[in-house]
Coordinates of C-alpha atoms (C1' of nucleotides) in Angstrom, one line a residue:
Chain A
M1 CA -7.7 -40.4 0.7
A2 CA -3.9 -39.9 1.1
K3 CA -1.9 -38.3 -1.7
P4 CA 1.3 -39.7 -3.0
P5 CA 4.1 -37.6 -1.6
K6 CA 4.9 -34.5 -3.4
N7 CA 6.7 -31.6 -3.1
A8 CA 4.7 -28.4 -2.3
I9 CA 6.5 -26.6 -4.7
S10 CA 7.0 -27.4 -8.5
P11 CA 8.8 -27.3 -10.2
T12 CA 11.9 -28.4 -7.8
R13 CA 15.3 -26.9 -7.8
E14 CA 15.8 -29.7 -9.9
E15 CA 13.8 -29.2 -12.6
D16 CA 13.3 -25.3 -12.6
Y17 CA 15.7 -23.1 -10.8
P18 CA 13.8 -19.4 -11.3
E19 CA 10.6 -21.0 -11.7
W20 CA 10.5 -22.9 -8.6
Y21 CA 11.7 -18.9 -6.8
Q22 CA 8.9 -17.5 -8.1
Q23 CA 6.9 -20.3 -6.6
V24 CA 7.9 -20.3 -3.7
I25 CA 7.4 -16.3 -3.3
K26 CA 3.9 -17.1 -4.4
A27 CA 2.9 -20.1 -1.5
A28 CA 4.8 -18.4 1.4
E29 CA 3.0 -15.2 0.3
L30 CA 6.1 -12.7 0.3
A31 CA 4.9 -10.5 -2.8
E32 CA 3.7 -10.5 -5.4
N33 CA 4.1 -8.5 -9.1
S34 CA 2.2 -4.9 -9.1
P35 CA -0.2 -6.2 -12.5
D36 CA -0.7 -2.1 -11.9
V37 CA 2.8 -0.7 -12.1
R38 CA 5.7 -2.2 -14.2
G39 CA 8.1 -3.7 -12.6
C40 CA 7.4 -3.1 -9.2
M41 CA 6.6 -5.0 -6.3
V42 CA 3.6 -5.7 -3.7
I43 CA 5.2 -6.8 -0.7
R44 CA 2.7 -9.3 1.2
P45 CA 2.1 -8.6 5.6
W46 CA 4.9 -12.0 5.6
G47 CA 6.9 -10.9 3.2
Y48 CA 7.0 -7.8 4.9
A49 CA 7.3 -8.7 8.3
I50 CA 10.8 -10.4 7.2
W51 CA 12.1 -7.1 6.4
E52 CA 10.8 -5.2 9.8
N53 CA 13.2 -7.6 11.4
M54 CA 15.8 -6.6 8.7
Q55 CA 15.5 -3.7 9.5
R56 CA 15.3 -3.8 13.4
V57 CA 18.4 -6.1 13.8
L58 CA 20.3 -4.2 11.1
D59 CA 19.2 -0.5 12.8
R60 CA 20.4 -1.3 15.9
M61 CA 24.1 -2.5 14.7
F62 CA 24.4 1.1 13.2
K63 CA 23.7 2.6 16.3
D64 CA 25.4 0.3 18.1
T65 CA 28.2 1.7 15.9
G66 CA 27.8 5.3 16.3
H67 CA 25.5 6.6 13.6
V68 CA 22.3 8.2 13.5
N69 CA 19.3 7.6 11.4
A70 CA 17.9 10.8 9.4
Y71 CA 15.6 11.5 5.7
F72 CA 16.4 13.5 3.1
P73 CA 13.9 14.2 -0.5
L74 CA 13.2 11.5 -3.0
F75 CA 13.7 14.1 -5.3
I76 CA 16.9 14.9 -6.8
P77 CA 17.6 18.2 -9.3
L78 CA 18.7 16.4 -12.5
S79 CA 21.9 18.9 -12.7
F80 CA 22.8 17.6 -9.3
I81 CA 23.3 13.8 -11.0
E82 CA 25.1 16.1 -14.1
R83 CA 28.4 16.8 -11.1
E84 CA 29.6 13.1 -11.3
A85 CA 30.9 12.1 -14.3
A86 CA 31.1 8.5 -13.3
H87 CA 27.9 8.6 -11.8
V88 CA 26.2 10.2 -14.6
E89 CA 27.6 7.2 -16.6
G90 CA 26.1 4.6 -13.7
F91 CA 22.5 6.0 -13.4
A92 CA 22.0 7.7 -16.1
K93 CA 19.9 5.1 -18.1
E94 CA 17.6 3.7 -15.6
C95 CA 16.3 7.3 -13.8
A96 CA 12.5 8.1 -13.9
V97 CA 12.2 12.0 -14.0
V98 CA 9.7 14.4 -12.9
T99 CA 8.8 17.2 -15.3
H100 CA 5.5 18.6 -14.3
H101 CA 4.0 19.1 -11.1
R102 CA 0.3 19.1 -12.3
L103 CA -2.3 17.2 -14.5
E104 CA -5.1 19.0 -16.6
P105 CA -7.9 17.8 -18.4
G106 CA -6.6 17.5 -22.2
P107 CA -9.2 17.9 -25.3
D108 CA -10.2 14.3 -24.9
G109 CA -11.5 14.7 -21.8
K110 CA -8.3 12.8 -20.4
L111 CA -5.5 14.1 -17.8
I112 CA -2.2 15.4 -19.4
P113 CA 0.4 16.9 -17.4
A114 CA 1.2 20.7 -16.6
G115 CA 3.2 22.6 -15.7
P116 CA 6.5 21.5 -16.7
L117 CA 9.1 22.3 -13.8
E118 CA 12.1 24.7 -14.8
E119 CA 14.5 21.6 -14.0
P120 CA 13.3 18.4 -13.4
Y121 CA 13.5 16.2 -10.7
I122 CA 15.2 12.6 -10.9
V123 CA 13.7 9.7 -8.8
R124 CA 16.9 8.9 -6.4
P125 CA 18.3 5.8 -7.6
T126 CA 20.1 6.6 -4.6
S127 CA 20.4 9.3 -2.3
E128 CA 24.6 10.6 -2.9
T129 CA 24.1 13.6 -4.5
I130 CA 21.3 14.8 -1.9
I131 CA 23.1 14.2 1.1
G132 CA 26.3 14.9 0.2
A133 CA 24.5 19.1 -0.5
S134 CA 23.1 18.9 2.8
Y135 CA 26.7 17.8 4.2
A136 CA 27.9 20.8 2.5
R137 CA 26.0 23.0 4.1
W138 CA 26.6 21.7 7.4
V139 CA 30.5 21.6 7.5
Q140 CA 32.4 24.1 7.9
S141 CA 34.9 23.0 10.5
Y142 CA 37.0 19.0 12.0
R143 CA 34.8 19.9 14.5
D144 CA 31.6 19.3 12.7
L145 CA 32.9 15.7 11.7
P146 CA 32.3 12.8 11.2
I147 CA 28.6 12.7 9.5
L148 CA 27.3 9.2 10.1
I149 CA 23.5 9.0 8.7
N150 CA 21.7 6.3 7.7
Q151 CA 18.4 6.8 5.9
W152 CA 15.4 3.7 5.8
A153 CA 14.2 4.3 2.3
N154 CA 12.9 3.3 -1.4
V155 CA 14.5 4.2 -4.8
V156 CA 13.9 3.9 -8.1
R157 CA 16.3 2.5 -11.1
W158 CA 14.2 2.1 -14.1
E159 CA 15.5 -1.7 -14.2
M160 CA 14.5 -3.8 -18.1
R161 CA 14.1 -7.0 -16.4
T162 CA 13.3 -7.0 -13.1
R163 CA 12.9 -10.1 -10.6
L164 CA 11.2 -10.0 -7.1
F165 CA 12.8 -8.7 -4.2
L166 CA 16.1 -9.9 -6.5
R167 CA 15.8 -6.3 -9.0
T168 CA 12.5 -4.1 -9.2
A169 CA 12.1 -0.8 -10.2
E170 CA 11.5 0.1 -7.2
F171 CA 12.9 -1.7 -3.9
L172 CA 14.0 -0.9 0.0
W173 CA 16.4 -0.3 1.6
Q174 CA 19.1 1.5 3.3
E175 CA 21.6 4.1 2.8
G176 CA 23.9 4.7 4.8
H177 CA 26.5 8.3 4.2
T178 CA 29.3 9.1 6.2
A179 CA 31.8 12.3 5.7
H180 CA 35.1 12.3 7.4
A181 CA 38.3 14.3 7.6
T182 CA 40.3 11.8 6.6
R183 CA 41.1 9.3 4.5
D184 CA 42.2 6.8 6.9
E185 CA 38.7 7.6 8.8
A186 CA 36.5 7.1 5.6
I187 CA 38.4 3.4 4.7
H188 CA 38.0 2.6 8.6
E189 CA 34.8 3.3 8.5
T190 CA 34.0 1.3 4.5
R191 CA 35.4 -1.7 6.2
Q192 CA 33.5 -1.7 9.2
M193 CA 30.4 -1.8 7.9
L194 CA 31.2 -4.3 5.8
D195 CA 32.0 -6.3 8.8
V196 CA 28.6 -4.9 9.5
Y197 CA 27.1 -6.2 6.3
A198 CA 29.1 -9.9 6.6
D199 CA 27.8 -10.3 10.8
F200 CA 24.3 -9.4 10.0
A201 CA 24.5 -12.3 6.7
E202 CA 26.2 -14.8 8.6
N203 CA 24.4 -14.5 11.9
Y204 CA 21.6 -13.5 11.1
M205 CA 20.0 -15.0 7.8
A206 CA 22.2 -17.5 8.0
M207 CA 23.6 -17.0 5.2
P208 CA 27.5 -17.4 4.4
V209 CA 29.2 -14.3 2.1
I210 CA 32.5 -12.9 1.7
K211 CA 33.6 -10.2 1.7
G212 CA 35.4 -8.8 -0.6
E213 CA 36.8 -6.1 -3.6
K214 CA 34.9 -5.3 -6.4
T215 CA 37.5 -4.3 -9.7
E216 CA 37.9 -1.8 -11.3
G217 CA 34.5 -2.7 -13.8
E218 CA 32.6 -4.0 -10.8
R219 CA 32.6 -0.6 -8.5
F220 CA 30.6 1.9 -7.7
P221 CA 29.8 4.9 -10.1
G222 CA 32.5 7.6 -8.7
A223 CA 33.5 5.3 -5.7
V224 CA 37.2 4.8 -5.2
Q225 CA 36.8 1.7 -3.7
T226 CA 33.7 -0.7 -3.5
Y227 CA 33.4 -4.1 -1.8
A228 CA 30.4 -5.8 -1.5
I229 CA 29.5 -9.3 0.7
E230 CA 28.7 -12.1 -2.0
A231 CA 27.1 -15.6 -1.3
M232 CA 26.2 -18.5 -2.9
M233 CA 22.9 -19.2 -4.1
Q234 CA 21.6 -23.4 -3.8
D235 CA 22.1 -22.7 -8.1
R236 CA 25.4 -21.9 -7.1
K237 CA 25.6 -18.0 -8.2
A238 CA 26.7 -16.0 -6.7
L239 CA 24.2 -12.8 -5.0
Q240 CA 25.4 -9.3 -3.9
A241 CA 23.9 -8.9 -0.7
G242 CA 25.9 -5.9 0.7
T243 CA 27.7 -2.2 -0.4
S244 CA 30.0 -0.4 1.2
H245 CA 32.0 2.5 -0.9
F246 CA 35.0 4.7 0.2
L247 CA 34.3 7.9 -2.0
G248 CA 37.3 9.1 -1.8
Q249 CA 36.9 13.2 -2.2
N250 CA 35.0 12.4 -5.3
F251 CA 32.1 13.6 -4.3
S252 CA 33.3 16.2 -2.4
R253 CA 35.2 18.0 -4.3
V254 CA 31.8 18.2 -7.1
Q255 CA 29.6 19.1 -3.9
E256 CA 32.1 21.2 -2.2
I257 CA 31.9 18.7 0.3
K258 CA 34.8 20.9 2.9
F259 CA 35.8 22.5 6.1
Q260 CA 38.8 24.0 7.6
D261 CA 40.8 21.9 9.7
Q262 CA 42.8 22.3 12.7
N263 CA 45.9 24.2 11.1
G264 CA 43.1 26.5 9.5
Q265 CA 43.3 24.5 6.5
E266 CA 40.7 24.1 3.6
E267 CA 40.2 20.5 3.2
Y268 CA 37.9 18.4 1.3
C269 CA 36.1 15.9 2.9
W270 CA 36.1 11.8 2.6
T271 CA 33.1 10.1 1.8
T272 CA 31.7 6.7 2.2
S273 CA 28.2 5.1 1.6
W274 CA 27.1 1.3 2.2
G275 CA 23.1 -0.2 1.8
V276 CA 21.6 -3.7 1.8
S277 CA 18.1 -4.0 0.4
T278 CA 15.2 -6.3 0.3
R279 CA 16.8 -8.5 -2.2
L280 CA 18.5 -9.9 1.0
V281 CA 15.2 -11.4 1.4
G282 CA 16.0 -12.6 -1.9
G283 CA 19.3 -13.9 -0.8
L284 CA 17.3 -15.2 2.1
I285 CA 15.0 -17.4 0.4
M286 CA 17.3 -18.5 -1.9
T287 CA 20.2 -19.9 0.0
H288 CA 17.6 -21.8 2.6
S289 CA 14.1 -22.9 1.1
D290 CA 13.6 -26.5 -0.5
D291 CA 10.9 -28.2 -2.6
D292 CA 8.4 -27.8 0.1
G293 CA 8.6 -23.5 0.4
L294 CA 10.4 -21.4 2.8
I295 CA 12.5 -21.5 5.6
I296 CA 12.9 -18.9 7.0
P297 CA 15.9 -18.6 9.8
P298 CA 14.5 -18.4 12.9
R299 CA 16.5 -15.5 14.4
L300 CA 14.3 -13.3 11.6
A301 CA 11.2 -15.5 11.2
P302 CA 8.1 -12.9 12.3
K303 CA 7.3 -16.2 13.9
H304 CA 8.6 -18.8 15.6
V305 CA 6.3 -21.5 16.5
V306 CA 2.5 -21.8 15.4
I307 CA 0.1 -23.6 17.4
L308 CA -2.1 -26.4 15.6
P309 CA -5.2 -26.8 17.5
I310 CA -6.5 -30.0 16.5
Y311 CA -10.2 -31.4 18.0
R312 CA -13.5 -32.5 16.2
S313 CA -16.1 -31.9 18.5
D314 CA -17.2 -28.7 20.1
E315 CA -16.5 -30.7 23.0
E316 CA -13.0 -31.4 22.4
R317 CA -12.6 -27.7 21.2
S318 CA -13.3 -25.8 24.5
Q319 CA -10.7 -28.2 25.6
V320 CA -7.9 -28.0 23.3
I321 CA -8.3 -24.2 22.7
P322 CA -7.7 -23.6 26.7
Y323 CA -4.6 -25.6 26.7
C324 CA -3.2 -24.3 23.3
E325 CA -3.6 -20.7 25.1
S326 CA -2.0 -21.4 27.9
L327 CA 1.2 -23.0 26.1
K328 CA 1.2 -20.0 23.8
R329 CA 1.7 -17.8 26.5
E330 CA 4.5 -20.0 28.3
L331 CA 6.4 -20.1 25.0
E332 CA 5.8 -16.2 24.7
A333 CA 7.4 -15.7 28.2
Q334 CA 10.8 -17.5 26.9
S335 CA 13.2 -15.5 25.1
F336 CA 15.2 -16.0 21.5
S337 CA 17.7 -14.5 20.2
D338 CA 17.3 -10.9 20.7
G339 CA 13.2 -11.0 21.9
K340 CA 11.1 -12.9 23.2
V341 CA 9.4 -16.3 21.7
E342 CA 6.5 -15.3 18.9
V343 CA 4.1 -17.5 18.7
M344 CA 1.0 -17.6 16.3
L345 CA -2.2 -19.8 17.2
D346 CA -4.0 -21.0 14.1
D347 CA -7.1 -21.2 15.2
R348 CA -8.9 -21.4 11.2
D349 CA -11.5 -22.9 10.7
L350 CA -9.7 -25.1 7.8
R351 CA -8.6 -28.8 6.9
G352 CA -5.7 -30.2 9.5
G353 CA -3.4 -31.2 6.8
E354 CA -4.0 -27.8 4.8
K355 CA -3.1 -25.5 7.5
A356 CA -0.2 -27.2 8.1
W357 CA 0.7 -27.5 5.2
Q358 CA 0.3 -23.7 4.8
H359 CA 3.1 -23.4 7.5
I360 CA 5.4 -25.2 5.9
K361 CA 5.5 -23.1 2.7
K362 CA 5.7 -20.4 4.7
G363 CA 9.1 -21.2 6.6
V364 CA 7.9 -21.2 9.8
P365 CA 10.3 -22.6 12.2
L366 CA 8.0 -24.8 15.0
R367 CA 5.1 -26.4 14.2
A368 CA 3.6 -27.5 17.1
E369 CA 0.2 -29.6 17.4
V370 CA -2.0 -30.4 19.7
G371 CA -5.0 -32.8 19.8
P372 CA -6.8 -34.8 23.0
K373 CA -3.8 -37.4 22.7
D374 CA -1.2 -34.9 23.1
I375 CA -3.4 -33.3 26.2
A376 CA -3.6 -36.5 27.3
K377 CA -0.4 -37.2 27.2
N378 CA 0.9 -33.8 28.5
A379 CA 2.8 -33.1 25.2
V380 CA 2.9 -31.5 21.9
F381 CA 3.2 -33.3 18.6
L382 CA 6.4 -31.0 17.1
G383 CA 7.2 -29.9 13.6
R384 CA 10.5 -29.2 12.2
R385 CA 10.8 -26.8 8.9
D386 CA 14.3 -27.6 8.7
T387 CA 15.0 -30.9 8.3
G388 CA 10.8 -32.1 8.1
Q389 CA 11.7 -33.9 11.6
K390 CA 8.8 -34.4 13.5
Q391 CA 8.2 -36.2 16.9
G392 CA 6.0 -35.8 20.3
I393 CA 7.4 -33.9 23.5
G394 CA 6.6 -33.2 26.8
R395 CA 4.8 -30.2 26.7
D396 CA 7.2 -28.9 30.2
E397 CA 9.9 -30.1 27.7
F398 CA 9.2 -28.1 24.9
V399 CA 8.6 -25.1 26.5
A400 CA 12.1 -25.6 28.5
T401 CA 14.2 -25.8 25.3
V402 CA 12.5 -24.2 22.4
S403 CA 14.8 -21.6 22.3
S404 CA 17.6 -24.0 21.8
L405 CA 16.2 -25.4 19.5
L406 CA 15.6 -22.9 16.8
T407 CA 19.1 -21.2 18.2
E408 CA 20.2 -24.8 17.0
M409 CA 17.7 -24.6 13.7
Q410 CA 19.6 -21.1 13.2
D411 CA 23.1 -22.7 13.3
G412 CA 22.1 -25.9 11.3
L413 CA 21.0 -23.6 8.6
F414 CA 24.2 -21.6 8.6
R415 CA 25.8 -24.9 8.7
R416 CA 24.3 -26.9 5.6
A417 CA 24.4 -23.1 4.0
K418 CA 28.2 -23.0 4.1
S419 CA 28.5 -27.2 3.2
L420 CA 26.6 -26.4 -0.2
R421 CA 28.9 -23.3 -0.8
D422 CA 32.5 -24.8 0.3
D423 CA 31.4 -28.2 -1.8
N424 CA 31.0 -25.9 -4.6
T425 CA 33.3 -23.7 -4.2
R426 CA 37.1 -25.0 -6.0
D427 CA 40.7 -23.5 -7.2
I428 CA 41.7 -23.7 -10.7
D429 CA 44.6 -22.4 -12.4
N430 CA 44.3 -23.1 -15.8
L431 CA 41.6 -21.9 -18.8
D432 CA 40.5 -25.2 -20.0
E433 CA 39.2 -26.8 -16.2
F434 CA 37.7 -22.8 -16.0
K435 CA 35.8 -22.8 -18.8
A436 CA 34.3 -26.6 -18.4
Y437 CA 33.4 -25.9 -14.8
F438 CA 30.9 -22.8 -15.8
T439 CA 29.7 -24.5 -19.1
P440 CA 26.4 -25.9 -18.8
Q441 CA 25.8 -29.4 -19.9
D442 CA 23.3 -29.2 -22.2
A443 CA 22.9 -25.0 -22.6
E444 CA 18.8 -25.4 -24.4
R445 CA 18.4 -25.9 -20.7
P446 CA 21.1 -25.0 -18.4
E447 CA 21.3 -27.5 -15.5
I448 CA 22.5 -25.8 -12.2
H449 CA 26.2 -26.5 -12.8
G450 CA 29.7 -24.4 -11.5
G451 CA 29.7 -22.4 -8.6
F452 CA 32.5 -20.7 -7.6
A453 CA 36.1 -20.5 -8.8
N454 CA 39.0 -18.7 -7.2
C455 CA 41.5 -17.9 -9.9
Y456 CA 44.6 -15.7 -10.3
F457 CA 44.0 -12.9 -12.9
V458 CA 44.5 -9.7 -14.6
E459 CA 42.3 -7.3 -15.9
T460 CA 42.5 -6.2 -19.4
P461 CA 39.8 -6.0 -22.3
E462 CA 40.0 -9.9 -23.7
V463 CA 39.5 -11.1 -20.3
D464 CA 36.2 -9.3 -20.2
E465 CA 35.3 -10.8 -23.8
L466 CA 35.7 -14.5 -22.5
L467 CA 33.9 -13.6 -19.1
K468 CA 31.5 -12.1 -20.8
K469 CA 30.8 -15.2 -23.3
L470 CA 30.8 -17.7 -20.8
K471 CA 28.4 -15.3 -18.7
V472 CA 31.2 -15.3 -15.6
T473 CA 31.5 -12.4 -13.4
I474 CA 34.9 -11.6 -11.3
R475 CA 32.5 -11.1 -7.9
C476 CA 35.8 -10.1 -5.6
V477 CA 38.9 -10.3 -4.4
P478 CA 38.5 -11.5 -1.2
V479 CA 39.9 -9.1 2.0
G480 CA 42.6 -11.2 4.3
Q481 CA 43.7 -13.1 1.9
E482 CA 47.7 -13.7 2.6
E483 CA 49.2 -11.9 -0.6
A484 CA 51.0 -15.0 -2.7
A485 CA 52.1 -15.0 -6.6
G486 CA 50.3 -17.1 -9.2
T487 CA 49.7 -16.7 -12.4
C488 CA 46.6 -15.5 -14.5
V489 CA 44.4 -18.1 -16.0
F490 CA 43.3 -16.6 -19.0
T491 CA 46.6 -14.2 -20.2
G492 CA 49.7 -16.6 -18.5
Q493 CA 51.1 -13.1 -16.8
P494 CA 52.6 -13.5 -13.3
T495 CA 49.9 -11.9 -10.7
T496 CA 49.1 -12.2 -6.8
Q497 CA 46.1 -10.7 -7.8
R498 CA 43.3 -13.9 -6.6
G499 CA 39.9 -13.4 -7.1
V500 CA 36.4 -15.6 -6.8
F501 CA 34.2 -15.5 -9.9
A502 CA 31.0 -17.3 -10.7
K503 CA 27.6 -16.7 -12.6
A504 CA 25.7 -14.4 -11.0
Y505 CA 22.0 -12.6 -9.8
Chain B
rC1 C1' 15.4 -0.9 -29.9
rG2 C1' 15.4 -5.9 -32.8
rG3 C1' 12.8 -11.3 -33.2
rG4 C1' 8.5 -14.1 -30.8
rG5 C1' 4.4 -14.6 -29.1
rC6 C1' -0.5 -13.2 -25.7
rG7 C1' -4.8 -11.0 -23.9
rU8 C1' -11.9 -15.2 -22.4
rG9 C1' -15.0 -15.2 -14.4
rG10 C1' -9.8 -14.5 -9.0
rC11 C1' -6.2 -17.7 -11.6
rG12 C1' -4.9 -21.7 -15.4
rC13 C1' -6.8 -23.0 -20.0
rA14 C1' -10.2 -24.3 -24.3
rG15 C1' -13.4 -21.6 -28.3
rU16 C1' -10.8 -18.4 -33.0
rC17 C1' -8.4 -21.1 -39.1
rU18 C1' -13.7 -23.4 -40.7
rG19 C1' -18.8 -16.7 -37.4
rG20 C1' -24.4 -19.6 -35.0
rC21 C1' -28.6 -22.2 -29.8
rU22 C1' -28.1 -19.0 -23.2
rA23 C1' -19.7 -19.0 -24.3
rG24 C1' -17.5 -23.7 -21.7
rC25 C1' -14.0 -26.5 -18.0
rG26 C1' -10.1 -26.7 -14.1
rC27 C1' -8.3 -25.0 -10.2
rA28 C1' -10.0 -21.3 -6.2
rC29 C1' -14.5 -19.2 -3.9
rC30 C1' -19.7 -19.8 -1.1
rU31 C1' -22.9 -22.5 1.3
rG32 C1' -25.2 -27.6 3.3
rC33 C1' -23.9 -32.6 4.8
rU34 C1' -20.4 -36.1 5.4
rU35 C1' -15.3 -35.5 7.1
rU36 C1' -10.5 -33.7 10.1
rG37 C1' -3.1 -36.5 13.3
rG38 C1' 0.0 -34.7 6.2
rG39 C1' -2.8 -31.1 0.8
rA40 C1' -10.7 -34.7 2.1
rG41 C1' -16.0 -36.9 -1.0
rC42 C1' -20.7 -35.1 -2.4
rA43 C1' -24.1 -32.4 -3.5
rG44 C1' -25.9 -27.8 -4.7
rG45 C1' -24.9 -22.4 -6.0
rG46 C1' -22.2 -17.1 -7.2
rG47 C1' -19.2 -14.6 -10.6
rG48 C1' -17.0 -12.9 -16.9
rU49 C1' -20.3 -9.5 -23.0
rC50 C1' -14.1 -12.0 -24.6
rG51 C1' -8.0 -5.9 -23.9
rC52 C1' -10.2 -1.3 -26.2
rA53 C1' -12.2 1.3 -29.9
rG54 C1' -13.7 1.3 -35.2
rG55 C1' -15.5 -1.6 -39.3
rU56 C1' -17.9 -6.3 -42.6
rU57 C1' -22.5 -8.7 -41.1
rC58 C1' -29.3 -10.8 -40.3
rG59 C1' -25.8 -12.6 -36.2
rA60 C1' -19.0 -11.6 -34.3
rA61 C1' -14.7 -14.5 -28.8
rU62 C1' -14.6 -15.9 -34.2
rC63 C1' -13.3 -11.7 -40.0
rC64 C1' -11.0 -6.8 -41.2
rU65 C1' -8.5 -2.1 -39.3
rG66 C1' -6.6 0.9 -35.8
rU67 C1' -5.1 1.8 -30.8
rC68 C1' -3.2 -0.1 -25.7
rG69 C1' -1.1 -3.7 -23.0
rC70 C1' 1.7 -7.9 -20.9
rC71 C1' 4.9 -12.1 -21.4
rC72 C1' 8.9 -14.8 -23.6
rC73 C1' 14.4 -14.3 -26.7
rG74 C1' 18.4 -10.9 -27.5
rA75 C1' 20.7 -6.4 -26.3
rC76 C1' 21.6 -4.4 -21.2
rC77 C1' 21.4 -4.1 -16.0
rA78 C1' 26.7 0.6 -10.0

RNA sequence: CGGGGCGUGGCGCAGUCUGGCUAGCGCACCUGCUUUGGGAGCAGGGGGUCGCAGGUUCGAAUCCUGUCGCCCCGACCA
């Protein structure tokens, strides 16, 4: 009857990490590839609930830093995108274009597009240009500044190869767009939002990140500076989890976003943009989950506790269910993080084992099994998702400590993720070591290897070529590093620039 | 865009080379009984016309032609 101990997810992370990732998403019912629309995903209720929690927390953080929400059109006139040269270069190859506004029956009875548009629209891949057009109309005087607006939206980028949450043709995100009177103020805004993202990643997602600046080659098309937070996944690859761009006056010049300053001088605004997307859900999955499926940090979990009633007869049921319901109410009266403890009572007609496994795979932090034996002792049998630990605990003690237990789990997940990153980060100062670090033992079936490498470097075409060959990228130059002189690992040239290198998603 | 592969119940597949009874199997699903504290067992049951179109044939999932879609590798991917 008892099955041999087995992991819920197959393959394991060690066996095949990319496939494991797919299977975790499937087993946790987070999302699926749309069978009808190429490259797009269906986000299922459990996955969407995680995104909603992310939204709720971030939205409050944005408002606490003075931002307001607004909404701009899904479509952008083709000519808007053309205005900023680097911007065109970056996005032209992956745009969905709307050319008609009507369907008519064709000769074979099938519908064909009709009513061609005078100027085609593109579906926004990002909204700098369409939002900038509004800003140009709204701003006249320095008194109109700053504009601090965020938009929650979907965007479309016609990607060749997609992966659930990490890169999909359509995805959900927020994009902040701000306009300022001075360069310093805009730079401050850019850095402030980078800090907000890092705060969110570390304190809510329990995902340690490195804040850094992107090199020229990795910059947002049209930006003067791009900052990002970079996280390490369990396969030791890097994930860019959020970006904050200082756009200088590049966009304001081509869009005529200008104002009169105190001296009556006409000036162009300094603008910024910043965003995080549903990719964060992918980051959350790959940071914490194990070979039994998803693990959700409690502060973002849609449900913190699932109560699993156990009974054999109607008679037992009539005893167990009321006990569970009152336990649920008591737990829900407890506060956790910035809300209450979220509890679900799972009274579905399924076998106990199967039911328990479903919640394990979905990453619910705590499972409380309650049967007649527990009730006799006024206790529950508690399982922790993060450590796998299970033990009986008195009901009153459980209720009294649930909040601190969740906090302990949240902190533990962060520490575990940080150890993984720290253990797989090293300073490298010679090229042979660099190559060895990033070269798999078995090229046919690459194993988990490498990690983050901190190296002095200069950016040259030859260096880019070598990195490309190794499939390694410069993730960022961390902010707040103390300046020191070193030697470029690749060219031997003296430099003070020190960056984080890694394979990346 | 170049190379390779695949379309058969919800999912995963066999059958195709060598056309032939009513198109099978596993999982999932439904019902009943026995079970139930880490993924249950037995019995019964529902569901597919074989991607699509045309052709060859007494007969096509199977052969031929065309077409559509998807996947993998490469290229590409702020």
